[in-house]
């Protein structure tokens, strides 16, 4: 998080009434919920794949990924498409809001335990106008190790 | 640099010629008296020489030139081809290859060729001092082109020179035509056009002076010169041009290159040398020249080199088209408009043809990979002191270009492995009652949607105990595990890293680090490798590779509410059977299918499809096969046959069990493609 720019442009998403930030540069698109083709024998948080303008894109339910209880989709449910090196992945989130500029000095390192999700996935916390916004560590969320572990755990 | 645009062509062609040299040398080794083969080798060497001189690679040209001299001497019965000479030429070819590779990597292709050049010269000299003298003398005395006639076209670029060289090779003549129009000629451009029309019928115009554009714009007086490559004689050419009216005069003469115009001394010497040798030996050469003409004609096919990226781009666009086609088909089926349906059907047919053309463009015979092996096996068997007979079957089998590019190295590893660890020394073979010469068979064939490449030898085979001991001592497996492994699993162990069972580690196949690389490469291509072996009898390494792979025919099936695609290539047929026909054998459901017991695989269970309600009395079954094994997939309904574009599930999901990829259907939904091969295992 040591950038020369003072502001972090981020897309704010909502998961279980808490707000998280994803850097705007990695977000490829925000899509409404659509039909997802289930892929068998994958981790439970992988909901399947969708056709995103000709590209088959895996979809991860972020609630399940972070061990939150899953809910029925609502009008505000969105799929956030993330470009990460070679991986294109979609996250199902409760809602997605507009872009927010978060000043660098508003960001603090993440405390050990925060909210309901594993602190490993949080890179920092920012307080903006009394809102508490957590920065997601996307590399960790999407790491192959955690995906494999989840897949194996399920098979065993 | 001007050279750059030709560099790629040069590299490709050099590789081809080096390959052809290798092939022909192998033939020559078996039939040292075969004049056709020597001629063939000579021509390859000669062309290579010309090309490299044109491109300014002096060492390359030097070496090929000396090689050519030896061959020429052999062609004229002045040198007898012995196995030493062949070895020497092989060495030279090796060095040539090294130099070309250097050029590929951006080097200047320079290399110390002196030693080889000298050896080659000795070969030539020893038995043919006279000839050498003659040719050097001739070269020295070669007069500069006579200046009594004005020489046009002394500023030929390298490309034009290359054409001239090549056309000579193929028995064409290079003629210089001087044409003078009638003074009263009104439409000069039209006459010029007619002359060119005539010229193009009898040959190919290489250069015109003034340029064609100037001629068309009538920017010339009355005369113009044309350099043409043709098979016709000067007289015939003259006659034909004179048929055009308003032509005053036509003079046709043989074209001679003005050596002064070429800065490259090397090129000059070589060309002169060649001319002089041509002159010295009339009789044997003319016979060869005739044969040359014939082969030249027979081999010529019109090809064009296209960068693979462009083909990929074409393929990607076409894939988009196929998806839209699927969508159109669906729309027209819904609308039931006769006219629309007709048009869509027509479009489907046309795009089907287009598809097979595009796919075929990307297919290359595996020969490209195979043809370097005879040479390699020959060398290795010499190095290892073994006698080996290599048989290649199915070299014409075609594979996608991208697969071809990757498969070479793994095959080299496997062949080296078979030669080094598989086939025994002649003494050992005799002791165990085998014939001295070991057999190595390299075979490629299509089966279903796959290409199989098999490497089998009749060598020592794999010693199960030895492999296990090694695996245990290397902590690859535990002793407990070892007892439970099947033979096949044991053999697979030799492809784990850091494994070697050869008592003597040689530099040929190394320490066994190669085989795990082989396995990785093949798996990254979507293929598999299996090993069969019988101790004392030999081993078989079988590689299974996907054929191509972007557009395939599938049967779409429905399981509950999910759609799956089963590749048509692995389907034998579909059947609907009633529940009562299902039998139980060893707790497995099987059916009797045309007298064969076929196990049933319920896709619902395999894919953990959420089920609702009870199954029907009738089962829809897709009978699939892998090799000679069969299985029946239980599905709910057959939707129909469709062409689909294979898409990857993406890196994030990696390999998913029994799913080989995904595709996008006409309605925009994603359907998964069933990997039937893993289901049958």
Short mmCIF file of N, CA and C in Angstrom, two decimals, chain B residues 35 38-39 41-43 45-46 64-79 81 89 124 128 131 135 273-281 284-285 288 292:
data_model
loop_
_atom_site.label_atom_id
_atom_site.label_comp_id
_atom_site.label_asym_id
_atom_site.label_seq_id
_atom_site.Cartn_x
_atom_site.Cartn_y
_atom_site.Cartn_z
N UNK B 35 23.56 -42.64 -57.63
CA UNK B 35 23.89 -41.35 -58.20
C UNK B 35 22.79 -40.32 -57.98
N UNK B 38 23.26 -38.83 -54.59
CA UNK B 38 24.37 -37.89 -54.55
C UNK B 38 23.95 -36.59 -55.21
N UNK B 39 23.24 -36.72 -56.33
CA UNK B 39 22.76 -35.53 -57.03
C UNK B 39 21.87 -34.70 -56.13
N UNK B 41 21.81 -34.63 -52.87
CA UNK B 41 22.60 -34.00 -51.82
C UNK B 41 23.34 -32.79 -52.39
N UNK B 42 23.89 -33.00 -53.54
CA UNK B 42 24.63 -31.93 -54.20
C UNK B 42 23.74 -30.70 -54.38
N UNK B 43 22.53 -30.97 -54.84
CA UNK B 43 21.64 -29.85 -55.10
C UNK B 43 21.29 -29.10 -53.81
N UNK B 45 23.08 -28.94 -51.12
CA UNK B 45 24.27 -28.23 -50.67
C UNK B 45 24.47 -26.98 -51.52
N UNK B 46 24.23 -27.16 -52.79
CA UNK B 46 24.45 -26.07 -53.71
C UNK B 46 23.50 -24.90 -53.43
N UNK B 64 29.68 -25.16 -47.16
CA UNK B 64 28.84 -25.84 -48.14
C UNK B 64 29.55 -25.96 -49.47
N UNK B 65 30.35 -24.96 -49.76
CA UNK B 65 31.05 -24.99 -51.03
C UNK B 65 31.99 -26.18 -51.09
N UNK B 66 32.74 -26.39 -50.02
CA UNK B 66 33.67 -27.52 -50.01
C UNK B 66 32.96 -28.85 -49.99
N UNK B 67 31.83 -28.85 -49.29
CA UNK B 67 31.02 -30.06 -49.28
C UNK B 67 30.58 -30.38 -50.69
N UNK B 68 30.15 -29.35 -51.33
CA UNK B 68 29.66 -29.48 -52.69
C UNK B 68 30.75 -30.01 -53.61
N UNK B 69 31.96 -29.52 -53.41
CA UNK B 69 33.07 -30.00 -54.24
C UNK B 69 33.27 -31.50 -54.10
N UNK B 70 33.26 -31.94 -52.84
CA UNK B 70 33.43 -33.37 -52.61
C UNK B 70 32.33 -34.14 -53.31
N UNK B 71 31.11 -33.64 -53.16
CA UNK B 71 29.98 -34.34 -53.75
C UNK B 71 30.06 -34.32 -55.26
N UNK B 72 30.49 -33.22 -55.77
CA UNK B 72 30.59 -33.12 -57.21
C UNK B 72 31.60 -34.13 -57.72
N UNK B 73 32.71 -34.24 -56.97
CA UNK B 73 33.73 -35.21 -57.35
C UNK B 73 33.14 -36.62 -57.31
N UNK B 74 32.33 -36.87 -56.30
CA UNK B 74 31.72 -38.19 -56.18
C UNK B 74 30.76 -38.43 -57.33
N UNK B 75 30.08 -37.39 -57.70
CA UNK B 75 29.12 -37.50 -58.77
C UNK B 75 29.80 -37.87 -60.07
N UNK B 76 31.02 -37.41 -60.20
CA UNK B 76 31.74 -37.69 -61.43
C UNK B 76 32.70 -38.85 -61.28
N UNK B 77 32.41 -39.67 -60.30
CA UNK B 77 33.20 -40.89 -60.07
C UNK B 77 34.67 -40.61 -59.79
N UNK B 78 35.00 -39.44 -59.35
CA UNK B 78 36.41 -39.17 -59.04
C UNK B 78 36.70 -39.49 -57.58
N UNK B 79 35.70 -39.49 -56.79
CA UNK B 79 35.87 -39.86 -55.39
C UNK B 79 34.87 -40.96 -55.11
N UNK B 81 32.53 -42.89 -52.52
CA UNK B 81 31.89 -42.60 -51.24
C UNK B 81 32.20 -43.72 -50.25
N UNK B 89 30.87 -35.69 -43.94
CA UNK B 89 29.81 -34.81 -44.43
C UNK B 89 28.76 -34.61 -43.35
N UNK B 124 38.85 -34.37 -51.23
CA UNK B 124 38.71 -34.07 -52.63
C UNK B 124 40.08 -34.16 -53.33
N UNK B 128 41.55 -36.50 -56.19
CA UNK B 128 41.14 -35.72 -57.33
C UNK B 128 41.89 -34.39 -57.40
N UNK B 131 41.28 -32.29 -60.63
CA UNK B 131 40.04 -31.54 -60.76
C UNK B 131 40.10 -30.22 -60.00
N UNK B 135 39.74 -26.43 -61.41
CA UNK B 135 38.69 -25.48 -61.06
C UNK B 135 39.28 -24.19 -60.51
N UNK B 273 33.50 -20.45 -59.73
CA UNK B 273 33.94 -21.82 -59.59
C UNK B 273 32.93 -22.77 -60.18
N UNK B 274 31.71 -22.47 -59.87
CA UNK B 274 30.67 -23.35 -60.31
C UNK B 274 30.57 -23.34 -61.82
N UNK B 275 30.65 -22.16 -62.36
CA UNK B 275 30.58 -22.06 -63.80
C UNK B 275 31.69 -22.85 -64.46
N UNK B 276 32.88 -22.69 -63.87
CA UNK B 276 34.00 -23.37 -64.50
C UNK B 276 33.86 -24.88 -64.38
N UNK B 277 33.43 -25.34 -63.23
CA UNK B 277 33.29 -26.79 -63.11
C UNK B 277 32.24 -27.28 -64.08
N UNK B 278 31.22 -26.49 -64.23
CA UNK B 278 30.20 -26.85 -65.19
C UNK B 278 30.82 -27.09 -66.56
N UNK B 279 31.70 -26.18 -66.90
CA UNK B 279 32.30 -26.26 -68.22
C UNK B 279 33.21 -27.46 -68.36
N UNK B 280 33.92 -27.79 -67.29
CA UNK B 280 34.91 -28.86 -67.39
C UNK B 280 34.27 -30.22 -67.62
N UNK B 281 33.21 -30.45 -66.90
CA UNK B 281 32.65 -31.81 -67.01
C UNK B 281 31.33 -31.78 -67.73
N UNK B 284 28.95 -36.04 -67.92
CA UNK B 284 28.15 -36.61 -66.83
C UNK B 284 27.09 -35.63 -66.34
N UNK B 285 27.41 -34.37 -66.44
CA UNK B 285 26.50 -33.38 -65.88
C UNK B 285 25.22 -33.26 -66.69
N UNK B 288 22.79 -35.63 -65.62
CA UNK B 288 22.21 -35.28 -64.34
C UNK B 288 21.22 -34.13 -64.47
N UNK B 292 17.53 -33.68 -63.07
CA UNK B 292 17.27 -32.55 -62.19
C UNK B 292 15.99 -31.84 -62.60
#
